[in-house]
Amino acid sequence: MLSMQKTKYIFVMGGVMSGIGKGITTASIARILKDKGFFVSAIKIDPYINVDAGTMNPIEHGEVFVTDDGLESDQDLGNYERFLNENFSIDNYMTTGSVYLSVIQRERSMEYGGKCVEVVPHIPEEVIARIKKLERKTKADFILIEIGGTVGEYQNLLFLEAARMLKLRQVKDVLFVLVSYLPMPNSIGEMKTKPTQYAVRTLNSAGIQPDIIIARAGVPVDGPRKRKISIFCGVDEKDVISAPDIKSIYEVPVNFEKENLGNRILQKFGLVSQRSDGREWKKLVSNIKNPTREVKIGIVGKYFKTGDFTLMDSYISVIEAVKHASYFFKAKPEIEWLDSEKYEQDSQLLKELKKYNGIIVPGGFGSRGVEGKIKAIEYCRKNKIPFFGLCLGMQLATIEFARNVCNIKKANSTEFEPDCPEPVIDMMLEQKDLLKEKKYGGTMRLGAYKCYLKPQATISRKAYNAELISERHRHRYELNNKYRDALEKAGLVIAGINPEKDLVEIIELPHKLHPFFAAVQFHPEFQSKPLSPHPLFREFVRNGLKQKQQK
Ligand code: GLN
């Protein structure tokens, strides 16, 4: 590993509109630099007042990603982890809320020595201090800093100010990348550069000139357009990088490299590539592009009112984890969303579950659609359809088993029925106390907890091939230990236990009864990465493919 004299900072900002792949761009640049032999870290800045993403409605914000240290962040941290094949922490994330909170707390403890504490410079200084903290901790060669939202938005001005101040102090160590969008209105039939020009002007008025422009568009950006952007935005033509829409996000680093982006960045810092090692990543992309078979996975969840798009966005990590496992087997994943509420109205519809090579019931909150999911789980259990339950999915699988196998007809979770007479899923005492005090933010069982896997030949023991594992959590309710004996006696396999709190982490059905029936209290999807698919997702997909062959 090269040890550079000084850490280099690359700020990634968005122009024209959000949602055009700033996170994927940041993650891809990070991947490229890693493959050139550098040590890379990244920070996501979210400009909202929420201290973290944990208290936000998924319809508002998409998925909440969870790190080992229990941070609830936005999904971009997941992108960074997936692209870099590394784990990140609270030091890789900040929001306006978290920045203000530290400044105010410091003021209250007189750490500013009686000074007047002001928005400028104290807020940008805190932002810079956090970047420097990550630098000290990681000793990274490069730190990428993605500023959420778009330039010109009132709420990201202070972050742009931090970027400008850092550049002023370390002029040779800072680079600015603008990810912009080139619309192609049907009526004109031509890609328009004007919005990008305005975005650059806005950035200029914040004292920042971009060094590189990533030109996002439906199709590749041609020469004349590149020249136009170059002239009007003041960047070299070679630094206008064409970034057309593509099928798989994992192809983005490969496409950027076709435009020589990595070397352009290094040249600007006066650096040379340490090695060229994109082999693993290229092999991944080749597997994605040349599948030899298909695997069809159904995800049974509830519909959010704003339509499919937001809904899928809320389960990015689950979807990516299925993809990683599929790519591992050179299979093309076909993932379909199945609305659980329709099963509540018409049980006949459950038959459609047979079309799939595997069914996932993912995490979730609240009672809507829950009975439909329980019906789907029952159907999978009885019809030997591979089933994988995640978090809420495990809780519902427990309820289903309690009701229909143990004959505890009134079994339920106190989340959906607070006075339930048979609370097989219940909240722990410490959680109840937190909620009484209205302490909602950052108080669930969050982040990494250990899980001891039973020595017996279970699905999980085989998948992990280990005795002690660690997985990430995000939930308030648990399998009620009072019912453990009854469940086990009726044949449920408790395959994993958290040793410190003696909580059930994994339930399964024995292989002789079902080809693949496993459900976990944690969120394995958060640890899955394209270069290292999660063992349980891998086994689930392997089984699905095997079943398909046997049909
Ligand atoms: N609602 C459940 C709980 O709080 C499950 C949470 C989840 O699936 N992440 O325990």
XYZ file of C-alpha atoms and ligand atoms in Angstrom:
561
model
C 0.000 0.000 0.000
C 1.298 3.391 -0.928
C 1.770 5.824 1.851
C 1.155 9.274 0.503
C 2.400 12.314 2.326
C -0.976 13.833 2.726
C -4.546 12.672 2.435
C -6.314 13.927 -0.675
C -9.949 14.996 -0.560
C -12.429 14.627 -3.365
C -15.737 16.413 -2.906
C -18.608 15.059 -4.991
C -21.523 17.415 -5.523
C -24.735 17.249 -7.499
C -25.967 19.622 -10.152
C -29.353 20.125 -11.859
C -31.251 17.478 -9.918
C -30.874 14.799 -7.290
C -31.295 11.073 -7.723
C -28.954 10.847 -10.699
C -26.403 8.595 -9.061
C -24.125 10.770 -6.973
C -23.750 7.985 -4.436
C -22.880 5.412 -7.082
C -20.453 7.904 -8.672
C -18.735 8.456 -5.331
C -18.593 4.725 -4.630
C -17.277 4.047 -8.141
C -14.486 6.629 -7.901
C -13.566 5.086 -4.559
C -13.469 1.620 -6.166
C -11.286 2.835 -9.046
C -8.764 4.433 -6.693
C -8.726 1.341 -4.501
C -7.974 -0.784 -7.553
C -5.092 1.547 -8.342
C -3.493 0.627 -5.055
C -4.658 3.418 -2.751
C -6.363 3.303 0.589
C -9.714 5.028 0.251
C -12.413 6.115 2.671
C -15.610 8.102 2.164
C -18.060 10.344 3.970
C -21.712 10.942 3.171
C -23.162 14.282 4.167
C -26.930 14.535 4.397
C -28.095 18.119 4.651
C -31.218 17.499 6.757
C -31.786 18.353 10.412
C -32.428 14.742 11.476
C -29.427 13.592 13.471
C -29.516 10.295 11.577
C -31.816 8.559 9.108
C -33.365 6.281 11.752
C -36.440 8.310 12.547
C -37.421 8.930 8.949
C -40.318 7.312 7.207
C -39.057 4.996 4.421
C -41.430 6.711 1.984
C -39.607 9.974 2.650
C -36.115 8.670 2.530
C -35.787 5.154 1.169
C -33.815 2.549 3.033
C -32.146 3.095 6.361
C -28.748 1.439 6.255
C -27.152 0.186 9.477
C -23.426 -0.069 10.186
C -21.674 -2.350 12.692
C -21.474 0.427 15.263
C -25.218 0.968 15.066
C -25.392 4.106 12.931
C -28.650 4.460 11.018
C -27.606 6.197 7.822
C -28.904 6.671 4.338
C -28.379 4.040 1.674
C -25.236 5.609 0.221
C -23.167 4.242 3.065
C -24.379 0.860 1.848
C -23.173 1.720 -1.641
C -19.738 2.654 -0.309
C -19.499 -0.591 1.655
C -20.639 -2.656 -1.314
C -18.289 -1.039 -3.809
C -15.250 -0.895 -1.545
C -15.896 -4.289 0.069
C -15.221 -2.717 3.467
C -17.177 -1.779 6.567
C -17.817 1.799 7.576
C -18.915 3.545 10.766
C -20.411 6.661 12.287
C -17.251 8.570 11.284
C -18.275 8.115 7.647
C -21.533 10.000 8.002
C -22.836 13.388 9.042
C -26.021 15.390 8.797
C -26.733 19.059 9.417
C -28.470 17.907 12.610
C -25.484 15.939 13.891
C -23.080 18.776 13.085
C -25.201 21.407 14.851
C -25.762 19.057 17.783
C -22.013 18.759 18.458
C -21.443 22.489 18.076
C -24.285 23.300 20.460
C -23.161 20.664 22.975
C -19.646 22.084 22.847
C -20.951 25.599 23.389
C -22.928 24.413 26.417
C -19.800 22.958 27.963
C -17.900 26.205 27.415
C -15.523 24.624 24.938
C -15.537 27.744 22.795
C -14.099 29.685 25.729
C -16.806 32.326 25.935
C -16.686 33.250 22.243
C -19.731 34.114 20.181
C -20.423 30.838 18.348
C -21.614 31.528 14.817
C -22.957 29.581 11.879
C -19.936 30.699 9.888
C -17.212 29.748 10.563
C -18.074 27.321 13.371
C -20.358 25.010 11.417
C -18.008 24.551 8.413
C -15.121 24.187 10.879
C -16.956 21.333 12.577
C -17.482 19.719 9.157
C -13.754 20.001 8.428
C -12.919 18.696 11.914
C -14.991 15.590 11.206
C -13.236 14.990 7.897
C -9.910 15.334 9.706
C -11.064 12.928 12.385
C -11.699 10.271 9.757
C -8.325 11.048 8.230
C -6.558 10.488 11.574
C -8.483 7.305 12.199
C -8.052 5.708 8.785
C -4.856 7.335 7.455
C -6.581 7.046 4.078
C -4.814 8.209 0.922
C -8.121 9.516 -0.389
C -11.277 10.621 1.360
C -14.303 11.091 -0.847
C -16.912 13.432 0.538
C -20.341 13.292 -1.024
C -22.529 16.303 -0.344
C -26.184 15.284 -0.525
C -28.768 17.262 -2.495
C -27.819 19.651 -5.274
C -25.714 22.797 -5.429
C -27.772 25.914 -4.992
C -29.986 24.361 -2.349
C -30.038 26.529 0.734
C -29.309 23.578 2.984
C -26.037 22.468 1.509
C -24.391 25.900 1.412
C -22.529 25.376 4.672
C -21.056 22.149 3.395
C -19.913 23.856 0.199
C -18.396 26.502 2.431
C -16.482 23.803 4.303
C -15.234 22.420 0.994
C -14.133 25.871 -0.151
C -12.326 26.542 3.137
C -10.501 23.219 3.000
C -9.364 23.931 -0.566
C -8.081 27.346 0.503
C -5.994 25.741 3.224
C -4.747 22.786 1.215
C -4.953 23.921 -2.341
C -3.100 20.898 -3.753
C -5.052 18.316 -1.822
C -8.640 19.054 -2.781
C -10.570 18.171 -5.924
C -14.143 18.999 -6.854
C -16.336 16.685 -8.889
C -19.737 17.798 -10.129
C -22.255 15.133 -11.088
C -24.663 16.813 -13.434
C -27.530 15.804 -15.667
C -28.041 16.458 -19.361
C -31.725 16.286 -20.208
C -32.848 15.323 -23.704
C -36.361 16.731 -24.229
C -38.352 14.705 -26.767
C -39.412 17.816 -28.615
C -35.796 18.867 -29.175
C -34.185 15.446 -29.578
C -30.852 16.791 -28.421
C -28.956 16.659 -25.153
C -28.991 20.024 -23.420
C -25.988 21.355 -21.525
C -27.496 24.602 -20.254
C -28.720 23.280 -16.871
C -25.176 22.029 -16.219
C -23.808 25.446 -17.105
C -26.150 27.015 -14.556
C -25.148 24.464 -11.944
C -21.490 25.371 -12.456
C -22.290 29.082 -12.138
C -24.101 28.376 -8.887
C -21.105 26.447 -7.666
C -18.845 29.311 -8.758
C -20.884 31.731 -6.689
C -20.104 29.540 -3.675
C -16.424 29.991 -4.516
C -15.952 26.563 -6.072
C -14.839 25.625 -9.574
C -15.337 21.957 -10.480
C -12.291 20.050 -11.713
C -14.261 17.190 -13.221
C -17.820 17.003 -14.524
C -19.577 13.670 -14.616
C -22.145 14.122 -17.363
C -25.076 11.853 -16.549
C -27.520 11.267 -19.365
C -29.716 8.612 -20.929
C -27.111 7.928 -23.609
C -23.341 8.593 -23.956
C -22.341 12.239 -24.232
C -20.797 12.986 -27.632
C -17.828 15.160 -28.634
C -19.664 18.405 -29.465
C -21.504 18.294 -26.143
C -18.289 17.593 -24.255
C -16.670 20.581 -25.969
C -19.587 22.807 -25.081
C -19.457 21.820 -21.426
C -15.695 22.258 -21.460
C -15.870 25.820 -22.836
C -18.829 27.078 -20.845
C -18.022 25.341 -17.582
C -14.269 25.889 -17.622
C -13.070 22.290 -17.435
C -10.768 20.385 -19.761
C -12.636 18.343 -22.348
C -10.936 15.223 -21.004
C -12.468 15.983 -17.638
C -16.003 15.797 -18.943
C -16.845 12.192 -18.246
C -19.674 10.566 -20.128
C -21.905 8.600 -17.755
C -24.886 7.125 -19.614
C -27.635 5.040 -18.004
C -26.606 1.406 -17.685
C -28.241 -1.804 -16.570
C -26.111 -2.579 -13.534
C -24.663 -0.058 -11.100
C -21.611 -2.306 -10.737
C -20.661 -1.478 -14.303
C -20.123 2.207 -13.481
C -16.449 1.941 -12.379
C -15.639 0.024 -15.571
C -17.363 2.683 -17.683
C -15.601 5.505 -15.858
C -12.289 3.826 -16.529
C -13.097 3.706 -20.229
C -13.134 7.505 -19.962
C -9.825 7.381 -18.076
C -11.319 8.983 -14.981
C -8.946 7.343 -12.482
C -5.808 8.568 -14.189
C -7.236 12.047 -14.678
C -7.798 12.269 -10.921
C -4.303 11.004 -10.146
C -2.718 13.433 -12.632
C -4.443 16.350 -10.982
C -2.853 15.398 -7.684
C 0.502 14.675 -9.350
C 0.242 10.985 -8.468
C 0.776 7.790 -10.399
C -1.093 4.552 -10.199
C 0.418 2.054 -7.748
C -0.922 -0.981 -9.516
C -3.685 -1.904 -11.824
C -5.915 -4.397 -10.174
C -9.459 -4.245 -11.396
C -9.575 -7.966 -12.165
C -11.979 -9.052 -9.445
C -14.356 -6.242 -10.283
C -14.187 -6.931 -14.018
C -14.956 -10.584 -13.363
C -18.005 -9.511 -11.378
C -19.214 -7.312 -14.223
C -18.629 -10.127 -16.700
C -20.708 -12.488 -14.523
C -23.471 -9.910 -14.409
C -23.447 -9.450 -18.182
C -23.192 -13.103 -19.140
C -25.586 -15.066 -16.987
C -25.994 -18.766 -17.687
C -29.322 -19.221 -15.898
C -32.078 -17.396 -14.071
C -33.358 -17.385 -10.540
C -36.743 -15.995 -9.667
C -37.161 -14.539 -6.188
C -40.384 -13.093 -4.786
C -40.334 -10.518 -2.003
C -43.557 -10.406 -0.018
C -44.102 -6.984 1.490
C -46.651 -4.248 1.868
C -47.223 -1.627 -0.733
C -46.382 1.953 0.059
C -48.806 4.465 -1.334
C -46.281 6.348 -3.425
C -45.844 3.451 -5.824
C -43.312 0.809 -6.685
C -40.317 3.029 -7.093
C -40.074 4.245 -3.526
C -40.950 0.826 -2.276
C -38.045 -0.868 -4.016
C -35.850 1.957 -2.782
C -36.713 1.018 0.784
C -35.266 -2.441 0.305
C -32.119 -1.683 -1.688
C -29.876 -3.831 0.503
C -32.166 -6.872 0.307
C -32.383 -6.564 -3.461
C -28.631 -6.084 -3.795
C -27.952 -9.063 -1.519
C -30.108 -11.290 -3.768
C -28.214 -9.961 -6.770
C -24.789 -10.601 -5.190
C -25.693 -14.196 -4.436
C -27.136 -14.684 -7.936
C -24.056 -13.244 -9.645
C -21.950 -15.642 -7.592
C -23.700 -18.496 -9.415
C -23.690 -16.630 -12.754
C -27.444 -16.462 -12.510
C -29.649 -13.588 -13.569
C -31.870 -12.568 -10.680
C -35.484 -11.836 -11.424
C -36.855 -10.103 -8.388
C -40.548 -9.430 -8.058
C -42.475 -7.552 -5.438
C -45.569 -9.315 -4.095
C -48.171 -7.300 -2.228
C -49.000 -9.162 0.983
C -52.350 -7.440 1.457
C -53.843 -9.208 -1.552
C -53.297 -12.574 0.174
C -55.442 -11.312 3.049
C -58.361 -10.805 0.693
C -57.946 -13.903 -1.460
C -56.022 -16.989 -0.300
C -56.282 -18.484 -3.780
C -53.651 -16.003 -4.909
C -51.070 -17.713 -2.702
C -50.653 -20.307 -5.436
C -48.554 -17.837 -7.373
C -45.780 -18.330 -4.813
C -45.028 -21.651 -6.512
C -43.700 -19.761 -9.531
C -40.722 -18.574 -7.530
C -37.469 -20.300 -6.699
C -37.510 -18.621 -3.337
C -39.587 -16.249 -1.229
C -38.275 -13.530 1.078
C -40.277 -11.793 3.767
C -38.146 -8.746 4.612
C -38.048 -6.386 7.577
C -40.775 -3.908 8.306
C -42.722 -1.980 10.886
C -46.394 -1.726 11.773
C -49.317 -4.076 11.357
C -50.478 -3.368 7.795
C -50.088 -6.371 5.524
C -48.777 -8.578 8.310
C -51.501 -11.255 8.185
C -50.920 -11.647 4.431
C -47.238 -12.210 5.060
C -48.062 -14.832 7.691
C -50.271 -16.606 5.153
C -47.461 -16.526 2.605
C -45.046 -18.018 5.143
C -47.532 -20.775 5.971
C -47.881 -21.527 2.267
C -44.101 -21.696 1.808
C -43.751 -23.966 4.836
C -46.443 -26.372 3.698
C -45.473 -26.382 0.030
C -41.726 -26.643 0.566
C -40.995 -23.368 -1.218
C -37.573 -22.022 -0.147
C -38.264 -19.324 2.434
C -35.987 -16.717 3.947
C -37.282 -14.343 6.636
C -35.481 -11.167 7.625
C -36.091 -9.452 10.963
C -39.873 -8.895 10.863
C -39.851 -11.935 8.557
C -38.480 -14.054 11.395
C -40.966 -12.675 13.880
C -43.836 -13.527 11.533
C -42.440 -17.003 10.833
C -42.420 -17.572 14.593
C -46.023 -16.402 14.903
C -47.061 -18.647 12.023
C -45.345 -21.677 13.557
C -46.807 -20.936 17.008
C -50.336 -20.605 15.636
C -50.389 -23.421 13.122
C -47.930 -25.996 14.445
C -47.876 -25.426 18.225
C -51.595 -24.674 18.208
C -51.175 -21.425 20.140
C -53.996 -19.879 18.158
C -53.779 -16.411 19.688
C -50.038 -16.058 19.103
C -49.032 -12.600 17.937
C -46.545 -9.771 18.411
C -47.258 -6.975 20.862
C -46.222 -4.619 18.060
C -49.521 -5.355 16.299
C -51.625 -6.309 19.311
C -50.375 -4.629 22.498
C -52.623 -6.676 24.805
C -52.095 -9.938 23.002
C -52.683 -12.939 25.337
C -49.930 -15.014 23.694
C -47.070 -12.583 22.974
C -44.623 -14.906 21.221
C -42.935 -11.746 19.949
C -42.529 -9.051 22.565
C -40.534 -5.971 23.409
C -37.730 -6.214 25.945
C -38.132 -4.315 29.194
C -35.328 -1.864 28.440
C -37.044 -0.954 25.150
C -40.348 -0.323 26.919
C -38.633 2.114 29.287
C -37.053 4.016 26.397
C -40.362 4.446 24.632
C -42.087 5.614 27.804
C -39.619 8.489 27.844
C -40.241 9.133 24.128
C -36.641 8.240 23.318
C -37.170 7.065 19.764
C -34.038 8.160 17.914
C -31.164 5.670 17.816
C -32.612 3.470 20.568
C -33.583 0.226 18.831
C -31.363 -2.845 19.141
C -28.922 -1.491 16.577
C -25.720 -2.591 14.919
C -23.537 -5.663 15.316
C -24.355 -8.370 17.845
C -22.769 -11.757 18.126
C -24.627 -14.909 17.391
C -23.597 -18.378 18.444
C -24.524 -21.049 15.919
C -25.636 -24.443 17.197
C -23.142 -27.209 16.329
C -25.854 -29.323 14.671
C -25.986 -29.489 10.884
C -28.281 -26.522 10.375
C -28.668 -24.368 7.252
C -26.878 -21.498 8.963
C -24.031 -23.555 10.383
C -23.395 -24.945 6.939
C -23.661 -21.525 5.262
C -21.368 -19.644 7.628
C -19.089 -22.590 8.386
C -18.330 -20.918 11.726
C -19.397 -21.112 15.335
C -19.588 -17.443 16.230
C -20.802 -14.819 13.792
C -21.699 -11.148 13.958
C -24.685 -9.553 12.267
C -26.349 -6.151 12.184
C -29.644 -5.429 13.876
C -32.426 -2.854 13.755
C -35.512 -3.790 15.746
C -37.302 -3.391 19.069
C -39.116 -6.701 19.383
C -37.695 -10.180 20.093
C -38.794 -13.766 20.171
C -40.235 -14.195 23.673
C -38.058 -16.734 25.514
C -41.101 -17.986 27.434
C -42.244 -19.736 24.262
C -38.898 -21.191 23.255
C -39.470 -24.641 24.744
C -42.900 -25.026 23.207
C -41.622 -23.983 19.778
C -38.629 -26.304 19.951
C -40.718 -29.229 21.141
C -42.957 -28.769 18.126
C -39.941 -29.033 15.831
C -38.704 -25.499 15.294
C -34.911 -25.413 15.187
C -33.358 -22.566 17.143
C -30.144 -22.410 15.156
C -28.559 -19.226 16.492
C -28.523 -17.453 19.844
C -27.113 -14.149 20.995
C -24.851 -15.249 23.867
C -24.939 -12.017 25.931
C -28.677 -11.521 26.083
C -29.742 -15.096 25.366
C -31.966 -13.982 22.501
C -33.054 -16.095 19.543
C -31.302 -14.939 16.378
C -32.075 -17.696 13.863
C -34.930 -20.140 13.427
C -35.060 -22.940 10.877
C -36.974 -26.018 9.912
C -34.999 -29.266 9.720
C -33.886 -30.296 6.265
C -35.950 -33.475 6.351
C -39.107 -31.367 6.623
C -38.252 -28.522 4.274
C -35.535 -27.862 1.656
C -34.815 -24.321 2.899
C -36.707 -22.594 5.654
C -34.633 -20.086 7.596
C -35.393 -16.779 9.243
C -33.143 -14.399 11.108
C -33.748 -11.654 13.651
C -30.913 -9.597 12.182
C -30.438 -7.985 8.765
C -27.912 -10.101 6.840
C -28.483 -7.929 3.758
C -26.448 -5.096 5.278
C -23.281 -7.178 5.187
C -23.655 -8.557 1.689
C -21.215 -7.246 -0.900
C -20.829 -8.078 -4.572
C -17.312 -9.416 -4.046
C -18.378 -11.307 -0.927
C -22.028 -12.339 -1.092
C -23.663 -13.048 2.231
C -23.483 -16.771 3.154
C -27.212 -17.061 3.950
C -28.330 -15.321 0.764
C -25.866 -17.500 -1.129
C -27.337 -20.691 0.356
C -30.862 -19.430 -0.257
C -30.149 -18.750 -3.942
C -28.161 -21.982 -4.311
C -31.155 -23.861 -2.997
C -33.531 -22.002 -5.276
C -31.427 -22.930 -8.293
C -31.268 -26.564 -7.145
C -35.026 -26.776 -6.680
C -35.517 -25.277 -10.109
C -33.343 -27.950 -11.687
C -35.284 -30.684 -9.949
C -38.648 -29.410 -11.138
N -40.975 -4.143 13.613
C -40.101 -5.149 14.097
C -39.348 -4.700 15.341
O -39.266 -3.543 15.634
C -39.125 -5.598 13.019
C -38.173 -4.541 12.602
C -37.467 -4.833 11.310
O -37.902 -5.690 10.542
N -36.399 -4.146 11.049
O -38.808 -5.526 16.038
